[in-house]
Amino acid sequence: MVKSILPGAVLVCLFAGVRAQTQDATALRPLHVSGVIKIDGILDEELWGRASVLNDFVQCQPQIGGTPTESTTVRFLYDDEFIYIGVEALDATPEKIIATGLERDIYYGSDDNISLLIDTYHDQRQGILFSTNTLSARFDEEVLDNGNFFNAAFNTFWDVRSARNERGYATEFRIPFSSLRFHARDSVVMGIKVIRYIKHKNELAIFPASDASVANAAWRVNNAAPIVFDRLKSKKPFYVAPYVKGTYHDFKFWNSQTDRVAADRTFMPRNYFHHRATVDKVISNIGLDVKYGLSKNFTLDLTLNTDFAQAETDNRVLNFTRFAVNLPEKRNFFLESKDYLGFTTGSGVMLFNSRTIGIEKGHIVPIIGGVRLSGKANRLQVGLLNVQTAAVDPIAIDPQNFTVVRLRQEVWDNGSYVGGIATNRASKRGTSFRNQTFGVDALRRFRDNHWILGVNLGATNDHKQGITASTSMANVVVNRVSALGYNLTSSIEYAGRDFKPMAGFRFDSSYVTANISNGYIWKYKKSAKMNLYWVTQLIDYRYRIINDTHESVMTETELGTSYKNGMSFVVAPFAGREYLPYDWNFVEDVIVPANYYNYRGIRLRFDSKQTGRVNYAITTRYMGFYAGTRFNLVASGYYAINKNFRLTSSWEMNIFQFPVRYSQSGVSDFQSNLITCGVAFSQSIYLSAKALIQYDDISKTLGGNFRVRVNPREGTDLYIVYNPRLHTAFPNLDRPLVDQQTLIVKFTRTFRL
């Protein structure tokens, strides 16, 4: 039996006062209509003339709390099936409006755009964002944790059209109620918010007007306007999305027995679901996803032979620390449930990490199937998941089952909650194991919307070990976040030596960490160009329990300033002390001996102006590094050439210099480079192509990810994906130039039943 680590008295003191949801007397009440509204970006129908015209906008940037420089009006209508939103965005210089993107599922922060945020449950914590530019490109995502996190993998059915005119442009949204989950009542209360970005002025304005000094005011959910819909007819969404794919693998390797390059070529690879090869090739390359609305509150997702062929490849990471790095999830099935199943501490420990499913020992593991239930009722958010993976016998991976139960109960009316999680990862074959993780968490937002108090407690239970202090973790966070004035970020965390969430992620164990960041942000009062300036002081401390050492301490002072066009500068000197508990084979033959090391350094960052088609950022660090030195440069850029082509690039360079005595060969200098280039082409909102090329001189390999997407209608997709890997070390007779290449063609069609 697992005992609760969080006493009930603490919950009563911090989170007492659960209140029922009430309707705001000032809530918007859009007109219920019957008639045809053509979605063309022209608000000329008689029905639009009957809607109330609203223009209560406020600036979030660059003039925090200022009056918008351009006029924007909003109108709302609805019928039995859709909510309609009409936006007229005036611009005194319409020729400066920037429009560079057509691709589906890309947020066009590089363009003038209009975004619509709907808090469907009116919980002031999460919502759905619908965004478009003047080219009618579509982007939708989930907004989580009151605007602190986003899930761009979210997709649903909706329509939008924009049209330019001599005064600016207008946009019409049509959102089906069947695409939204909400509390089914006689009068349905949601939250609604409109965000306008004027790119050539770097200006963000939001409706309704609210306190713009709170941090992240543009994307917050709890400053949306309540909106009431009467006589909504509840419809249960039912989608079936089968897929079929064809895959060709070509792997080349050096055969030492024949002293020749050998090839392993496979067409339609098997998952070994069936003993007959022909049957297995067929069933291994087809699959099915089903989404069924049990009610307007709960959705059941079923998946069979889940496939992620269309997912973007992982970004390469150069890790020069002694700690693990967690790569972000990019697979849509797991991203869709991110908020319903996630449990993450302030330091990045995850009690559930979906990347543990279907990826093991660097290999893709077949997922036989899974089921997920998610939704909310009576202010209780529920997420349930069960997934079964298959065995991969050639590399000794056993079949495994993953189960997750995640609950959150809303308290107060401002996005605060208490919750819990339980996970189980088990295998009954080969190296049989069973591992459970349990956690409780609580988040309290205070009334001024600046202060946040969070508590996370967790423990793991291995069937050979049980739950003790050594298998537990705890984290407490106190933050005050604001766009102006005082800011505080602080946390203290403990993780025991045997804390092992096998369905989650931990970067380290056996430690106590504490960090506190105090800062203040001021506004330039009499400047036409300057915007903000700030000072922040950070202190970070780590104590290692297992060997009773003060392992590291670091302090940094950041001085920064920003311009109204988005350009900014940061200077941050820092100093610290770190204990290395063992001789560390850092790279090649460079071995850093165990010892205490003092260091100091400086960090510089420059961000370019955000008002044009070209944006870039440069960060440099120069610091002491284990009795040596390290110079680090990270540069990234974006260039929107036109509405069809976009370029992205990044370069990370590291130069290390160590004492000669650290190297057995006498060569103690080391340099690394990681270069990434991306090209995106959009022929229309229905056809796009992407190329991502990554090279690093540690592995001396160049990897490519080339994707073509045909999306003629929502829910219908054809992907063509080509992934090669090239070796650049010459001469290298035992390694071919192209040693891996994969070609995938995948077609998915969604049927609405």
PDB file of C-alpha atoms in Angstrom, residues 224-443:
ATOM      1  CA  ALA A 224     -10.373  35.089 -22.223  1.00  0.00           C
ATOM      2  CA  ALA A 225     -13.878  36.536 -22.302  1.00  0.00           C
ATOM      3  CA  PRO A 226     -16.677  34.202 -21.144  1.00  0.00           C
ATOM      4  CA  ILE A 227     -19.095  33.429 -23.964  1.00  0.00           C
ATOM      5  CA  VAL A 228     -22.464  31.673 -23.600  1.00  0.00           C
ATOM      6  CA  PHE A 229     -24.135  29.403 -26.159  1.00  0.00           C
ATOM      7  CA  ASP A 230     -27.740  28.336 -25.712  1.00  0.00           C
ATOM      8  CA  ARG A 231     -29.522  25.440 -27.380  1.00  0.00           C
ATOM      9  CA  LEU A 232     -26.383  23.589 -28.472  1.00  0.00           C
ATOM     10  CA  LYS A 233     -27.128  20.143 -29.826  1.00  0.00           C
ATOM     11  CA  SER A 234     -24.588  17.651 -28.540  1.00  0.00           C
ATOM     12  CA  LYS A 235     -22.944  15.498 -31.215  1.00  0.00           C
ATOM     13  CA  LYS A 236     -20.578  12.642 -30.556  1.00  0.00           C
ATOM     14  CA  PRO A 237     -17.622  12.739 -32.957  1.00  0.00           C
ATOM     15  CA  PHE A 238     -16.711   9.396 -34.528  1.00  0.00           C
ATOM     16  CA  TYR A 239     -13.625   9.259 -36.768  1.00  0.00           C
ATOM     17  CA  VAL A 240     -11.982   6.205 -38.324  1.00  0.00           C
ATOM     18  CA  ALA A 241      -8.561   6.741 -39.922  1.00  0.00           C
ATOM     19  CA  PRO A 242      -6.998   3.705 -41.616  1.00  0.00           C
ATOM     20  CA  TYR A 243      -3.559   3.943 -43.177  1.00  0.00           C
ATOM     21  CA  VAL A 244      -1.469   1.931 -45.612  1.00  0.00           C
ATOM     22  CA  LYS A 245       2.229   2.368 -46.242  1.00  0.00           C
ATOM     23  CA  GLY A 246       5.048   1.033 -48.325  1.00  0.00           C
ATOM     24  CA  THR A 247       8.611   1.069 -47.023  1.00  0.00           C
ATOM     25  CA  TYR A 248      11.981   0.323 -48.584  1.00  0.00           C
ATOM     26  CA  HIS A 249      15.094   0.014 -46.379  1.00  0.00           C
ATOM     27  CA  ASP A 250      18.640  -0.177 -47.714  1.00  0.00           C
ATOM     28  CA  PHE A 251      21.405  -0.730 -45.139  1.00  0.00           C
ATOM     29  CA  LYS A 252      25.060  -1.217 -46.139  1.00  0.00           C
ATOM     30  CA  PHE A 253      27.803  -2.484 -43.851  1.00  0.00           C
ATOM     31  CA  TRP A 254      31.300  -3.885 -43.990  1.00  0.00           C
ATOM     32  CA  ASN A 255      31.410  -7.697 -43.931  1.00  0.00           C
ATOM     33  CA  SER A 256      34.711  -8.641 -42.298  1.00  0.00           C
ATOM     34  CA  GLN A 257      34.389 -12.259 -43.465  1.00  0.00           C
ATOM     35  CA  THR A 258      34.257 -11.349 -47.139  1.00  0.00           C
ATOM     36  CA  ASP A 259      36.176  -8.043 -46.866  1.00  0.00           C
ATOM     37  CA  ARG A 260      33.447  -6.420 -48.891  1.00  0.00           C
ATOM     38  CA  VAL A 261      30.554  -4.057 -48.391  1.00  0.00           C
ATOM     39  CA  ALA A 262      27.352  -6.041 -47.900  1.00  0.00           C
ATOM     40  CA  ALA A 263      23.787  -4.799 -48.251  1.00  0.00           C
ATOM     41  CA  ASP A 264      20.594  -5.606 -46.385  1.00  0.00           C
ATOM     42  CA  ARG A 265      17.610  -4.495 -48.459  1.00  0.00           C
ATOM     43  CA  THR A 266      14.039  -4.886 -47.296  1.00  0.00           C
ATOM     44  CA  PHE A 267      10.748  -3.995 -48.938  1.00  0.00           C
ATOM     45  CA  MET A 268       7.651  -3.897 -46.720  1.00  0.00           C
ATOM     46  CA  PRO A 269       9.452  -4.820 -43.477  1.00  0.00           C
ATOM     47  CA  ARG A 270       7.828  -7.229 -41.051  1.00  0.00           C
ATOM     48  CA  ASN A 271       6.738  -6.676 -37.446  1.00  0.00           C
ATOM     49  CA  TYR A 272       6.376 -10.448 -36.936  1.00  0.00           C
ATOM     50  CA  PHE A 273       2.727 -10.335 -35.994  1.00  0.00           C
ATOM     51  CA  HIS A 274       2.128 -13.499 -38.034  1.00  0.00           C
ATOM     52  CA  HIS A 275       4.301 -16.535 -38.792  1.00  0.00           C
ATOM     53  CA  ARG A 276       3.594 -16.400 -42.548  1.00  0.00           C
ATOM     54  CA  ALA A 277       5.846 -13.865 -44.219  1.00  0.00           C
ATOM     55  CA  THR A 278       3.362 -12.726 -46.879  1.00  0.00           C
ATOM     56  CA  VAL A 279       0.532 -12.244 -44.392  1.00  0.00           C
ATOM     57  CA  ASP A 280       2.861 -10.503 -41.943  1.00  0.00           C
ATOM     58  CA  LYS A 281       4.153  -8.073 -44.587  1.00  0.00           C
ATOM     59  CA  VAL A 282       0.574  -7.000 -45.265  1.00  0.00           C
ATOM     60  CA  ILE A 283      -0.646  -6.588 -41.691  1.00  0.00           C
ATOM     61  CA  SER A 284       2.646  -4.983 -40.634  1.00  0.00           C
ATOM     62  CA  ASN A 285       2.106  -2.134 -43.094  1.00  0.00           C
ATOM     63  CA  ILE A 286      -1.503  -1.259 -42.445  1.00  0.00           C
ATOM     64  CA  GLY A 287      -3.053   0.193 -39.338  1.00  0.00           C
ATOM     65  CA  LEU A 288      -5.991   2.007 -37.899  1.00  0.00           C
ATOM     66  CA  ASP A 289      -6.798   4.878 -35.560  1.00  0.00           C
ATOM     67  CA  VAL A 290     -10.296   5.386 -34.157  1.00  0.00           C
ATOM     68  CA  LYS A 291     -11.581   8.422 -32.257  1.00  0.00           C
ATOM     69  CA  TYR A 292     -15.016   8.120 -30.679  1.00  0.00           C
ATOM     70  CA  GLY A 293     -16.759  10.685 -28.517  1.00  0.00           C
ATOM     71  CA  LEU A 294     -18.316   8.808 -25.642  1.00  0.00           C
ATOM     72  CA  SER A 295     -19.866  12.167 -24.737  1.00  0.00           C
ATOM     73  CA  LYS A 296     -19.027  15.836 -25.239  1.00  0.00           C
ATOM     74  CA  ASN A 297     -16.693  15.424 -22.275  1.00  0.00           C
ATOM     75  CA  PHE A 298     -14.857  12.164 -22.969  1.00  0.00           C
ATOM     76  CA  THR A 299     -13.127  10.792 -26.052  1.00  0.00           C
ATOM     77  CA  LEU A 300     -11.972   7.218 -26.599  1.00  0.00           C
ATOM     78  CA  ASP A 301      -8.975   6.685 -28.903  1.00  0.00           C
ATOM     79  CA  LEU A 302      -8.042   3.263 -30.240  1.00  0.00           C
ATOM     80  CA  THR A 303      -4.933   2.501 -32.262  1.00  0.00           C
ATOM     81  CA  LEU A 304      -3.752  -0.655 -34.022  1.00  0.00           C
ATOM     82  CA  ASN A 305      -0.225  -1.111 -35.378  1.00  0.00           C
ATOM     83  CA  THR A 306       0.515   2.521 -34.624  1.00  0.00           C
ATOM     84  CA  ASP A 307       2.858   4.084 -37.170  1.00  0.00           C
ATOM     85  CA  PHE A 308       4.868   7.307 -37.111  1.00  0.00           C
ATOM     86  CA  ALA A 309       6.438   7.279 -40.563  1.00  0.00           C
ATOM     87  CA  GLN A 310       5.444  10.907 -41.181  1.00  0.00           C
ATOM     88  CA  ALA A 311       6.926  12.229 -37.920  1.00  0.00           C
ATOM     89  CA  GLU A 312       9.874  14.578 -38.182  1.00  0.00           C
ATOM     90  CA  THR A 313      13.273  13.150 -37.410  1.00  0.00           C
ATOM     91  CA  ASP A 314      14.870  13.969 -34.046  1.00  0.00           C
ATOM     92  CA  ASN A 315      17.134  16.993 -33.910  1.00  0.00           C
ATOM     93  CA  ARG A 316      20.728  16.081 -33.196  1.00  0.00           C
ATOM     94  CA  VAL A 317      22.105  17.212 -29.833  1.00  0.00           C
ATOM     95  CA  LEU A 318      25.715  17.705 -28.747  1.00  0.00           C
ATOM     96  CA  ASN A 319      25.739  16.764 -25.075  1.00  0.00           C
ATOM     97  CA  PHE A 320      28.904  17.799 -23.217  1.00  0.00           C
ATOM     98  CA  THR A 321      27.511  17.166 -19.737  1.00  0.00           C
ATOM     99  CA  ARG A 322      27.498  14.103 -17.512  1.00  0.00           C
ATOM    100  CA  PHE A 323      23.695  14.014 -17.460  1.00  0.00           C
ATOM    101  CA  ALA A 324      21.077  12.463 -19.717  1.00  0.00           C
ATOM    102  CA  VAL A 325      19.248  14.540 -22.337  1.00  0.00           C
ATOM    103  CA  ASN A 326      15.596  13.952 -23.099  1.00  0.00           C
ATOM    104  CA  LEU A 327      14.573  14.457 -26.720  1.00  0.00           C
ATOM    105  CA  PRO A 328      11.122  15.948 -27.349  1.00  0.00           C
ATOM    106  CA  GLU A 329       8.180  13.815 -28.428  1.00  0.00           C
ATOM    107  CA  LYS A 330       7.209  14.276 -32.087  1.00  0.00           C
ATOM    108  CA  ARG A 331       4.668  11.469 -32.589  1.00  0.00           C
ATOM    109  CA  ASN A 332       1.118  12.733 -32.937  1.00  0.00           C
ATOM    110  CA  PHE A 333      -0.659   9.928 -31.084  1.00  0.00           C
ATOM    111  CA  PHE A 334       1.265  10.690 -27.890  1.00  0.00           C
ATOM    112  CA  LEU A 335       1.345  14.450 -28.349  1.00  0.00           C
ATOM    113  CA  GLU A 336      -2.460  14.523 -28.533  1.00  0.00           C
ATOM    114  CA  SER A 337      -2.620  13.335 -24.912  1.00  0.00           C
ATOM    115  CA  LYS A 338       0.266  15.423 -23.601  1.00  0.00           C
ATOM    116  CA  ASP A 339      -1.742  17.464 -21.123  1.00  0.00           C
ATOM    117  CA  TYR A 340      -4.028  14.638 -20.010  1.00  0.00           C
ATOM    118  CA  LEU A 341      -1.142  12.282 -19.163  1.00  0.00           C
ATOM    119  CA  GLY A 342       1.825  14.539 -18.421  1.00  0.00           C
ATOM    120  CA  PHE A 343       3.498  14.963 -15.023  1.00  0.00           C
ATOM    121  CA  THR A 344       6.691  17.071 -15.104  1.00  0.00           C
ATOM    122  CA  THR A 345       8.594  18.732 -12.285  1.00  0.00           C
ATOM    123  CA  GLY A 346      10.250  22.127 -12.470  1.00  0.00           C
ATOM    124  CA  SER A 347      13.642  20.557 -13.202  1.00  0.00           C
ATOM    125  CA  GLY A 348      12.378  18.392 -16.060  1.00  0.00           C
ATOM    126  CA  VAL A 349      11.864  15.048 -14.278  1.00  0.00           C
ATOM    127  CA  MET A 350       8.922  13.270 -15.945  1.00  0.00           C
ATOM    128  CA  LEU A 351       6.935  10.582 -14.157  1.00  0.00           C
ATOM    129  CA  PHE A 352       5.518   9.647 -17.555  1.00  0.00           C
ATOM    130  CA  ASN A 353       7.516  10.124 -20.746  1.00  0.00           C
ATOM    131  CA  SER A 354       5.844   8.841 -23.909  1.00  0.00           C
ATOM    132  CA  ARG A 355       9.244   8.367 -25.590  1.00  0.00           C
ATOM    133  CA  THR A 356       9.736   5.259 -23.444  1.00  0.00           C
ATOM    134  CA  ILE A 357       7.030   3.642 -25.611  1.00  0.00           C
ATOM    135  CA  GLY A 358       8.100   2.302 -28.981  1.00  0.00           C
ATOM    136  CA  ILE A 359      11.712   3.546 -28.793  1.00  0.00           C
ATOM    137  CA  GLU A 360      14.296   1.417 -27.001  1.00  0.00           C
ATOM    138  CA  LYS A 361      18.048   0.937 -27.334  1.00  0.00           C
ATOM    139  CA  GLY A 362      17.937   3.433 -30.192  1.00  0.00           C
ATOM    140  CA  HIS A 363      15.566   1.225 -32.197  1.00  0.00           C
ATOM    141  CA  ILE A 364      11.948   1.619 -33.259  1.00  0.00           C
ATOM    142  CA  VAL A 365       9.797  -0.985 -31.502  1.00  0.00           C
ATOM    143  CA  PRO A 366       6.464  -2.004 -33.109  1.00  0.00           C
ATOM    144  CA  ILE A 367       3.369  -0.903 -31.200  1.00  0.00           C
ATOM    145  CA  ILE A 368       0.697  -3.588 -31.476  1.00  0.00           C
ATOM    146  CA  GLY A 369      -2.056  -1.334 -30.236  1.00  0.00           C
ATOM    147  CA  GLY A 370      -3.333   0.920 -27.533  1.00  0.00           C
ATOM    148  CA  VAL A 371      -6.338   2.605 -25.996  1.00  0.00           C
ATOM    149  CA  ARG A 372      -6.672   6.081 -24.499  1.00  0.00           C
ATOM    150  CA  LEU A 373      -9.523   7.757 -22.648  1.00  0.00           C
ATOM    151  CA  SER A 374      -9.380  11.504 -22.041  1.00  0.00           C
ATOM    152  CA  GLY A 375     -11.793  14.184 -21.002  1.00  0.00           C
ATOM    153  CA  LYS A 376     -13.217  16.231 -18.174  1.00  0.00           C
ATOM    154  CA  ALA A 377     -16.362  16.087 -16.047  1.00  0.00           C
ATOM    155  CA  ASN A 378     -17.320  18.007 -12.897  1.00  0.00           C
ATOM    156  CA  ARG A 379     -13.968  19.831 -13.063  1.00  0.00           C
ATOM    157  CA  LEU A 380     -12.091  16.508 -12.940  1.00  0.00           C
ATOM    158  CA  GLN A 381      -9.671  15.946 -15.832  1.00  0.00           C
ATOM    159  CA  VAL A 382      -9.054  12.273 -16.638  1.00  0.00           C
ATOM    160  CA  GLY A 383      -6.391  10.629 -18.781  1.00  0.00           C
ATOM    161  CA  LEU A 384      -6.014   6.848 -19.154  1.00  0.00           C
ATOM    162  CA  LEU A 385      -3.601   5.026 -21.464  1.00  0.00           C
ATOM    163  CA  ASN A 386      -2.686   1.403 -22.140  1.00  0.00           C
ATOM    164  CA  VAL A 387      -0.238   0.450 -24.898  1.00  0.00           C
ATOM    165  CA  GLN A 388       1.256  -2.924 -25.829  1.00  0.00           C
ATOM    166  CA  THR A 389       4.524  -3.175 -27.747  1.00  0.00           C
ATOM    167  CA  ALA A 390       5.849  -6.170 -29.654  1.00  0.00           C
ATOM    168  CA  ALA A 391       9.063  -8.110 -29.169  1.00  0.00           C
ATOM    169  CA  VAL A 392      12.123  -7.491 -31.334  1.00  0.00           C
ATOM    170  CA  ASP A 393      14.010 -10.745 -30.874  1.00  0.00           C
ATOM    171  CA  PRO A 394      17.116  -9.993 -32.996  1.00  0.00           C
ATOM    172  CA  ILE A 395      18.085  -7.178 -30.602  1.00  0.00           C
ATOM    173  CA  ALA A 396      16.716  -8.796 -27.413  1.00  0.00           C
ATOM    174  CA  ILE A 397      13.803  -6.438 -26.784  1.00  0.00           C
ATOM    175  CA  ASP A 398      10.888  -8.091 -25.010  1.00  0.00           C
ATOM    176  CA  PRO A 399       7.210  -7.204 -25.444  1.00  0.00           C
ATOM    177  CA  GLN A 400       6.130  -4.613 -22.903  1.00  0.00           C
ATOM    178  CA  ASN A 401       2.900  -3.161 -21.573  1.00  0.00           C
ATOM    179  CA  PHE A 402       2.515   0.468 -20.478  1.00  0.00           C
ATOM    180  CA  THR A 403      -0.364   1.763 -18.358  1.00  0.00           C
ATOM    181  CA  VAL A 404      -0.899   5.355 -17.217  1.00  0.00           C
ATOM    182  CA  VAL A 405      -3.681   6.853 -15.059  1.00  0.00           C
ATOM    183  CA  ARG A 406      -3.629  10.643 -14.631  1.00  0.00           C
ATOM    184  CA  LEU A 407      -6.187  12.751 -12.728  1.00  0.00           C
ATOM    185  CA  ARG A 408      -6.482  16.489 -12.058  1.00  0.00           C
ATOM    186  CA  GLN A 409      -9.200  18.134  -9.978  1.00  0.00           C
ATOM    187  CA  GLU A 410      -9.713  21.858 -10.517  1.00  0.00           C
ATOM    188  CA  VAL A 411      -9.915  24.029  -7.428  1.00  0.00           C
ATOM    189  CA  TRP A 412     -10.841  27.679  -7.266  1.00  0.00           C
ATOM    190  CA  ASP A 413     -11.634  29.283 -10.608  1.00  0.00           C
ATOM    191  CA  ASN A 414      -8.224  30.305 -11.901  1.00  0.00           C
ATOM    192  CA  GLY A 415      -6.554  27.170 -13.265  1.00  0.00           C
ATOM    193  CA  SER A 416      -5.382  25.794  -9.895  1.00  0.00           C
ATOM    194  CA  TYR A 417      -5.568  22.024  -9.409  1.00  0.00           C
ATOM    195  CA  VAL A 418      -4.609  18.991  -7.344  1.00  0.00           C
ATOM    196  CA  GLY A 419      -3.832  15.726  -9.082  1.00  0.00           C
ATOM    197  CA  GLY A 420      -2.145  12.382  -9.166  1.00  0.00           C
ATOM    198  CA  ILE A 421      -0.579   9.855 -11.511  1.00  0.00           C
ATOM    199  CA  ALA A 422       0.137   6.118 -11.522  1.00  0.00           C
ATOM    200  CA  THR A 423       2.119   4.285 -14.198  1.00  0.00           C
ATOM    201  CA  ASN A 424       3.045   0.658 -14.748  1.00  0.00           C
ATOM    202  CA  ARG A 425       5.639  -0.724 -17.164  1.00  0.00           C
ATOM    203  CA  ALA A 426       5.980  -4.476 -17.255  1.00  0.00           C
ATOM    204  CA  SER A 427       7.215  -7.436 -19.260  1.00  0.00           C
ATOM    205  CA  LYS A 428       6.596 -11.093 -18.488  1.00  0.00           C
ATOM    206  CA  ARG A 429       9.079 -12.527 -20.963  1.00  0.00           C
ATOM    207  CA  GLY A 430      12.846 -12.834 -20.950  1.00  0.00           C
ATOM    208  CA  THR A 431      14.184 -10.397 -18.372  1.00  0.00           C
ATOM    209  CA  SER A 432      10.832 -10.168 -16.602  1.00  0.00           C
ATOM    210  CA  PHE A 433      10.269  -6.908 -14.745  1.00  0.00           C
ATOM    211  CA  ARG A 434       7.549  -4.700 -13.316  1.00  0.00           C
ATOM    212  CA  ASN A 435       7.960  -1.060 -12.361  1.00  0.00           C
ATOM    213  CA  GLN A 436       5.353   1.347 -11.004  1.00  0.00           C
ATOM    214  CA  THR A 437       5.495   5.090 -10.469  1.00  0.00           C
ATOM    215  CA  PHE A 438       3.143   7.068  -8.232  1.00  0.00           C
ATOM    216  CA  GLY A 439       2.865  10.823  -7.904  1.00  0.00           C
ATOM    217  CA  VAL A 440       0.712  13.611  -6.513  1.00  0.00           C
ATOM    218  CA  ASP A 441       0.921  17.240  -7.517  1.00  0.00           C
ATOM    219  CA  ALA A 442      -0.778  20.525  -6.737  1.00  0.00           C
ATOM    220  CA  LEU A 443      -0.637  23.926  -8.384  1.00  0.00           C
TER     221      LEU A 443
END
